[in-house]
PDB file of C-alpha atoms in Angstrom:
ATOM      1  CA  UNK A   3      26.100   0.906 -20.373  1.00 46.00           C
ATOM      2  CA  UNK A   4      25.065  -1.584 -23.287  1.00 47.00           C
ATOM      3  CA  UNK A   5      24.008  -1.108 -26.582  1.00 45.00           C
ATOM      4  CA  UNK A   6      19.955  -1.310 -25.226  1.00 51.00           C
ATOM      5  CA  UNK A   7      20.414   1.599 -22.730  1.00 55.00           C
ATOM      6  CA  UNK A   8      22.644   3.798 -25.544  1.00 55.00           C
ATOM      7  CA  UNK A   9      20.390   6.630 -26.374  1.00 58.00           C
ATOM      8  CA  UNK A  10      20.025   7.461 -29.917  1.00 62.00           C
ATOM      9  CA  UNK A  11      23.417   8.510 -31.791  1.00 62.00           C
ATOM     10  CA  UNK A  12      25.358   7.244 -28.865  1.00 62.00           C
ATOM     11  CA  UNK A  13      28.046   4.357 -29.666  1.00 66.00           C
ATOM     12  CA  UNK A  14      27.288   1.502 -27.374  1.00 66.00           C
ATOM     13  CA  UNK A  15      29.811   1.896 -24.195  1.00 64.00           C
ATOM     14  CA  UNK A  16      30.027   5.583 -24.044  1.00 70.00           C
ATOM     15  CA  UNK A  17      28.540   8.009 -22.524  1.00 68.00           C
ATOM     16  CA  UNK A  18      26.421  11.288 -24.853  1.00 70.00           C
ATOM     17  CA  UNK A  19      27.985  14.641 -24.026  1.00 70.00           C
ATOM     18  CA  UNK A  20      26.988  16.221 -21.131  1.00 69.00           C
ATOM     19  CA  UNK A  21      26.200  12.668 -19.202  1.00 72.00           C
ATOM     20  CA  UNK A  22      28.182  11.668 -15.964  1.00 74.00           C
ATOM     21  CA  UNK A  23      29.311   8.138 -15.517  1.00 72.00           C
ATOM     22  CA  UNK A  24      28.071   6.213 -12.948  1.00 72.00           C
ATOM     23  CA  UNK A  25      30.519   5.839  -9.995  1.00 77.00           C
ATOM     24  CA  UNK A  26      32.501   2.603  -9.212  1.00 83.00           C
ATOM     25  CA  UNK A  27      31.034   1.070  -6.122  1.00 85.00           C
ATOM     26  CA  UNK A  28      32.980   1.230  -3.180  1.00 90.00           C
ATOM     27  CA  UNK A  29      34.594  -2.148  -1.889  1.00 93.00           C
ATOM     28  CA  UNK A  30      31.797  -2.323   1.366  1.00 94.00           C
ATOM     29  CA  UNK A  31      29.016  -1.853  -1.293  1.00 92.00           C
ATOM     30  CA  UNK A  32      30.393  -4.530  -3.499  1.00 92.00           C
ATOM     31  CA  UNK A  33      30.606  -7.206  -0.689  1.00 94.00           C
ATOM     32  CA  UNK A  34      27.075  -6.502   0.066  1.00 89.00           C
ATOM     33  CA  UNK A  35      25.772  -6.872  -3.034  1.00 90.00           C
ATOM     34  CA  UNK A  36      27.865 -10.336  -3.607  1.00 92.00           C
ATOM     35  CA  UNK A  37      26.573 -10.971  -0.143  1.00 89.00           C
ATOM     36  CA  UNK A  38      23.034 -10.589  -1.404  1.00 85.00           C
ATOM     37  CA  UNK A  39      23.391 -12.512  -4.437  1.00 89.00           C
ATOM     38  CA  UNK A  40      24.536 -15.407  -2.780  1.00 90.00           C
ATOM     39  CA  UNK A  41      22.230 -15.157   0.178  1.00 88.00           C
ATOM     40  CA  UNK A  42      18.815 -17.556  -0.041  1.00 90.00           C
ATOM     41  CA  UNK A  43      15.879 -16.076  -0.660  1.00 86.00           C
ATOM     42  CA  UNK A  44      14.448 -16.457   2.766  1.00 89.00           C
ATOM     43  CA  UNK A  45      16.892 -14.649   4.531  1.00 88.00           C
ATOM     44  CA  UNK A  46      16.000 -10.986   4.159  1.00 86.00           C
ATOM     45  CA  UNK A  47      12.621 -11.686   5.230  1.00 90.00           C
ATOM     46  CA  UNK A  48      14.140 -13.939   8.147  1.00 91.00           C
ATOM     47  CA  UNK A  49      15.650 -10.558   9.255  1.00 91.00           C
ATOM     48  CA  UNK A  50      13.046  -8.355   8.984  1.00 90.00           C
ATOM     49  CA  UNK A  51      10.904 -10.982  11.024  1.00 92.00           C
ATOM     50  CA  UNK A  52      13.870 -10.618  14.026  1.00 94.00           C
ATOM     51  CA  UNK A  53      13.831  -6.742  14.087  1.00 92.00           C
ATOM     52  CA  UNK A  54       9.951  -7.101  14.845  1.00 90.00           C
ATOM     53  CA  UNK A  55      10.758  -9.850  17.077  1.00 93.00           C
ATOM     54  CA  UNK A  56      13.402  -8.425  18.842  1.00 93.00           C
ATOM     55  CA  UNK A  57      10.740  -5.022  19.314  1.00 87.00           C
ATOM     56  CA  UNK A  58       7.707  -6.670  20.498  1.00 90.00           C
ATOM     57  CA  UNK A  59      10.468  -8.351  22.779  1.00 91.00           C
ATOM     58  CA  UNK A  60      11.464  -5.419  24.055  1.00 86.00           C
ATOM     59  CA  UNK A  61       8.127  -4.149  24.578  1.00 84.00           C
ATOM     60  CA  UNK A  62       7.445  -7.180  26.558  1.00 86.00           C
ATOM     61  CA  UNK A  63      10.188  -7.242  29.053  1.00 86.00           C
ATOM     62  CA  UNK A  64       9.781  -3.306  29.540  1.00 80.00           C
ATOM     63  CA  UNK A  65       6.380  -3.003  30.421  1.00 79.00           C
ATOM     64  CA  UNK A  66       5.719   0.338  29.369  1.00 79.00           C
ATOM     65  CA  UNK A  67       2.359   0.443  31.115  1.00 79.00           C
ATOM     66  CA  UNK A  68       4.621   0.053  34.129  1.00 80.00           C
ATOM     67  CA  UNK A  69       6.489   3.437  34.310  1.00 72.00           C
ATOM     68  CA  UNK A  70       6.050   5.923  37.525  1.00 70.00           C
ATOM     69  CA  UNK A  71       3.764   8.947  36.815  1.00 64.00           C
ATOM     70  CA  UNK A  72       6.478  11.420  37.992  1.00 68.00           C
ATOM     71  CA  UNK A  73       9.354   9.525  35.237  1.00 69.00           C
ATOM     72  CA  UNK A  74      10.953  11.382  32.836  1.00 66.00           C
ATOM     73  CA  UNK A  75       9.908  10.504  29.372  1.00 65.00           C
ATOM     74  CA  UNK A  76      11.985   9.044  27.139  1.00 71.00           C
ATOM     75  CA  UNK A  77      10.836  10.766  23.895  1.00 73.00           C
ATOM     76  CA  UNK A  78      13.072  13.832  22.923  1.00 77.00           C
ATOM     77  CA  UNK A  79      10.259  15.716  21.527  1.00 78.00           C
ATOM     78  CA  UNK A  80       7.578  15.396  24.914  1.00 77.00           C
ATOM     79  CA  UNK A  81      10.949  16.120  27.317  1.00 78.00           C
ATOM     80  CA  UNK A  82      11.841  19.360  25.426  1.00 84.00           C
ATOM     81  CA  UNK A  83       8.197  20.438  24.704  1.00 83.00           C
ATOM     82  CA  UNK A  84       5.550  18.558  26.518  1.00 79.00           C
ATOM     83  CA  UNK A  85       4.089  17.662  23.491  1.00 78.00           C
ATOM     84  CA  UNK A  86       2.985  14.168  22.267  1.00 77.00           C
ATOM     85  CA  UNK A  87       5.074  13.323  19.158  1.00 78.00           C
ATOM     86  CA  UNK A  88       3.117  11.460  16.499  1.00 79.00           C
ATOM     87  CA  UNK A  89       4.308   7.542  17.995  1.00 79.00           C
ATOM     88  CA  UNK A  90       4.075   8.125  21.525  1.00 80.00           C
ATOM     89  CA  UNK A  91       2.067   5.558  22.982  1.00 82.00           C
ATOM     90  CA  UNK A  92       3.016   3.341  20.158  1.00 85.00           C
ATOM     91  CA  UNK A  93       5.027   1.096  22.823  1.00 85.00           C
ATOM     92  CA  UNK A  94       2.614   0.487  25.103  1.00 86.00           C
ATOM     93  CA  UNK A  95      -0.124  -0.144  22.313  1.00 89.00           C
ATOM     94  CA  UNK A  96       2.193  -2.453  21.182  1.00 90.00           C
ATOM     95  CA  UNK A  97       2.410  -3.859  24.622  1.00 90.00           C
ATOM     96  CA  UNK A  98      -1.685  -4.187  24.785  1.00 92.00           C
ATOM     97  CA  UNK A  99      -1.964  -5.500  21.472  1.00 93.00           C
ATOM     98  CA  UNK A 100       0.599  -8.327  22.699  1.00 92.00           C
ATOM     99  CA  UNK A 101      -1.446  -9.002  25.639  1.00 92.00           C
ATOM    100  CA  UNK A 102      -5.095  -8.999  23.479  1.00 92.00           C
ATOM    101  CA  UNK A 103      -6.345  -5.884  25.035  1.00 92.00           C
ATOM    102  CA  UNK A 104      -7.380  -4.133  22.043  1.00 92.00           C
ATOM    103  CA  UNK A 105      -8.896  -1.656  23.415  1.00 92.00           C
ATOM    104  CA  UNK A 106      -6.616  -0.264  25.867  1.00 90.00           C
ATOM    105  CA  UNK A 107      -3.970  -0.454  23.203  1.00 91.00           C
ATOM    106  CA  UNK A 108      -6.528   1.864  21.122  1.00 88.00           C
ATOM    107  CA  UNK A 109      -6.731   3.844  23.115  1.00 87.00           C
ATOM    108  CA  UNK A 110      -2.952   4.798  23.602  1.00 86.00           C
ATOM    109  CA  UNK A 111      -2.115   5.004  19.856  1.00 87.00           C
ATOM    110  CA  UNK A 112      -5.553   4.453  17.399  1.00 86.00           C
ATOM    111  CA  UNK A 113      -3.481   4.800  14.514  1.00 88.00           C
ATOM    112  CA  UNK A 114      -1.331   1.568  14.934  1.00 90.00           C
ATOM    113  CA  UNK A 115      -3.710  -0.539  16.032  1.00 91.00           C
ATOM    114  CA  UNK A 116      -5.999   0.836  13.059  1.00 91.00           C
ATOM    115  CA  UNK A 117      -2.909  -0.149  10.474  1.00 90.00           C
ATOM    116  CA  UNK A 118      -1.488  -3.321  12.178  1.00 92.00           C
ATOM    117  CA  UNK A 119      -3.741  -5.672  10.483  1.00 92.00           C
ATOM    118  CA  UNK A 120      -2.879  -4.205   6.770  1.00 90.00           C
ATOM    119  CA  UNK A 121       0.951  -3.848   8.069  1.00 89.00           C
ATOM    120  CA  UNK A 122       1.102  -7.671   9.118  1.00 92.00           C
ATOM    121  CA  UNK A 123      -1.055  -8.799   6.123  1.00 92.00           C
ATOM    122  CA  UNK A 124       1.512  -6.535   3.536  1.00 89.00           C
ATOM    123  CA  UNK A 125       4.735  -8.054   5.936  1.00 91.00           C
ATOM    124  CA  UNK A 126       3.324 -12.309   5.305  1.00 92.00           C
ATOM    125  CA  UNK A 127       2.348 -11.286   1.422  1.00 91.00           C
ATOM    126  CA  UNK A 128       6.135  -9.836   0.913  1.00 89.00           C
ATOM    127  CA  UNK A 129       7.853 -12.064   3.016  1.00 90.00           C
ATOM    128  CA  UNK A 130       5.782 -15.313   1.389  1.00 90.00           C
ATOM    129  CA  UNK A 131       6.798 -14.164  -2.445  1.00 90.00           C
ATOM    130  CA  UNK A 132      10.433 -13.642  -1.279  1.00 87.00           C
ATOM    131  CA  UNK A 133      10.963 -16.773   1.266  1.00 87.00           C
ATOM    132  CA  UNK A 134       8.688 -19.221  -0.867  1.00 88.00           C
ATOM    133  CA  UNK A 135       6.898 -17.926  -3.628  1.00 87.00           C
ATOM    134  CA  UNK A 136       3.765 -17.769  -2.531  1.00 88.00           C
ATOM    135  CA  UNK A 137       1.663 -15.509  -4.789  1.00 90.00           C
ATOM    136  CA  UNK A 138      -0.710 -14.146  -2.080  1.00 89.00           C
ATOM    137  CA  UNK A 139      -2.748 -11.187  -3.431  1.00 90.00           C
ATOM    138  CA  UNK A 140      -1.176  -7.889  -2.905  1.00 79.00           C
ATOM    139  CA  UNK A 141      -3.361  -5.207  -2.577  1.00 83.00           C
ATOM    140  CA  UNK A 142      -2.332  -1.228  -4.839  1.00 84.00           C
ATOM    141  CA  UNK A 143      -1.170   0.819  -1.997  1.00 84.00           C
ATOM    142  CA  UNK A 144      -0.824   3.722  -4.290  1.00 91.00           C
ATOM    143  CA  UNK A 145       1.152   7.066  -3.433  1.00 93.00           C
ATOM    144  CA  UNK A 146      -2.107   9.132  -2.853  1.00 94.00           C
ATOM    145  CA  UNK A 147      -3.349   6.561  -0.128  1.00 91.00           C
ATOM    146  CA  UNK A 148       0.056   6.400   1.659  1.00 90.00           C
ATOM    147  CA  UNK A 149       0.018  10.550   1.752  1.00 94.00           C
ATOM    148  CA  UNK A 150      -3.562   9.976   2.686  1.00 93.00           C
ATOM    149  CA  UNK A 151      -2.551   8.135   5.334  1.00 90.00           C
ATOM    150  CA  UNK A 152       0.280  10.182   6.657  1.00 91.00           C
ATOM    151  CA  UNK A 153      -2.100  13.674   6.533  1.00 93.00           C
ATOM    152  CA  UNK A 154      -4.215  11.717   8.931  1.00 90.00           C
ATOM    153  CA  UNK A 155      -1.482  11.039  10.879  1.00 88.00           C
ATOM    154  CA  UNK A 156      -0.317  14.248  11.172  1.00 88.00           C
ATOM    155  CA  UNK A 157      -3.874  15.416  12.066  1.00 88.00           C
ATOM    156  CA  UNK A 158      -4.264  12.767  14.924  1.00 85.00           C
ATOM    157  CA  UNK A 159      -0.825  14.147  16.024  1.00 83.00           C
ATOM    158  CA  UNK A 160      -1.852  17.833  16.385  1.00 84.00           C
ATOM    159  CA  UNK A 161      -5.678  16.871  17.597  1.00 83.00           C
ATOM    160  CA  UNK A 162      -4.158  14.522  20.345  1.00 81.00           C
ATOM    161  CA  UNK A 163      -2.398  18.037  21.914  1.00 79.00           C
ATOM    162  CA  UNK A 164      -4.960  19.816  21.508  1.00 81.00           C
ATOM    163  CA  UNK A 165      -5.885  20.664  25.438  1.00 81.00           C
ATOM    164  CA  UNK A 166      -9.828  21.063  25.054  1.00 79.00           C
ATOM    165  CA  UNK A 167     -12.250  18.275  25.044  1.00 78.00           C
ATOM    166  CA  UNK A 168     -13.019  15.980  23.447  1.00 77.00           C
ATOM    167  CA  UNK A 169      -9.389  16.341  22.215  1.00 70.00           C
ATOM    168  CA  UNK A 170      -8.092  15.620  25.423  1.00 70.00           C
ATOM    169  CA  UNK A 171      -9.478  12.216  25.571  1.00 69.00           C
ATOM    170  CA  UNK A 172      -6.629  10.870  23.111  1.00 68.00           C
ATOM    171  CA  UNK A 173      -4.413  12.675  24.761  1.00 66.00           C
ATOM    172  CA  UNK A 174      -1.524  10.137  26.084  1.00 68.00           C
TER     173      UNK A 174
END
């Protein structure tokens, strides 16, 4: 603690009464932060861009639009309940998306293809600033439109189980 962060009537270096000192960090968080200190600035975004690589890979050489009608689905919440969990079809939009079929890949998951544009445009804006420095304009994604977001979400989620029309046409 230094003299700046000393609240008032505090010595600089100790702690008021009643205050808990921060923990040591352990030895595995300390070699990742000296890990990230050293690391070039283009190499957490370098990362990030081989997870989504390494999915849209996988939803390539799966072919999700592929699997046999009477195949046991590989979401824990649709094999216990039947029930459509809020990403399935997310795969195989992905899949349609990758193959420029934007309409069958709406029409197994709205909501990504919807927010892949403004996901992709936030991921490039990020990953410029940190890799190079670009200063690309960010645009306020303030709490109230990310719960905005997520209540829709959730109400595509329940509407998309709903068994009565026209519910059942975004039913996956």
């Amino acid at each position: 603690m230094t003299s700046v962060d000393s609240p008032a009537g505090t010595p600089p270096g100790e702690w008021p009464p009643g205050a808990y000192p921060m923990a040591e960090p352990d030895r595995f968080t300390r070699f990742v932060m000296r890990v990230y200190a050293r690391s070039p600035r283009w190499a957490v975004p370098l990362a990030a861009l081989g997870c989504v690589g390494l999915g849209m890979t996988y939803a390539l050489l799966s072919d999700p639009t592929r699997a046999a009608p009477d195949a046991a689905p590989s979401c824990l919440l649709k094999l216990t309940t039947g029930l459509d969990c809020p990403g399935c079809g997310g795969t195989r939009a992905l899949w349609y998306v990758l193959h420029g079929d934007l309409p069958a890949a709406a029409r197994h998951h709205f909501l990504f293809v919807f927010a892949l544009p403004f996901l992709t445009y936030l991921f490039v804006a990020w990953a410029g600033k940190q890799a190079f420095g670009w200063r690309l304009p960010e645009p306020q994604v303030s709490s109230k439109l990310i719960g905005g977001f997520l209540a829709l979400w959730l109400v595509f989620s329940v509407a998309r189980n709903l068994p009565w029309a026209p519910f059942t046409s975004i039913y996956v």
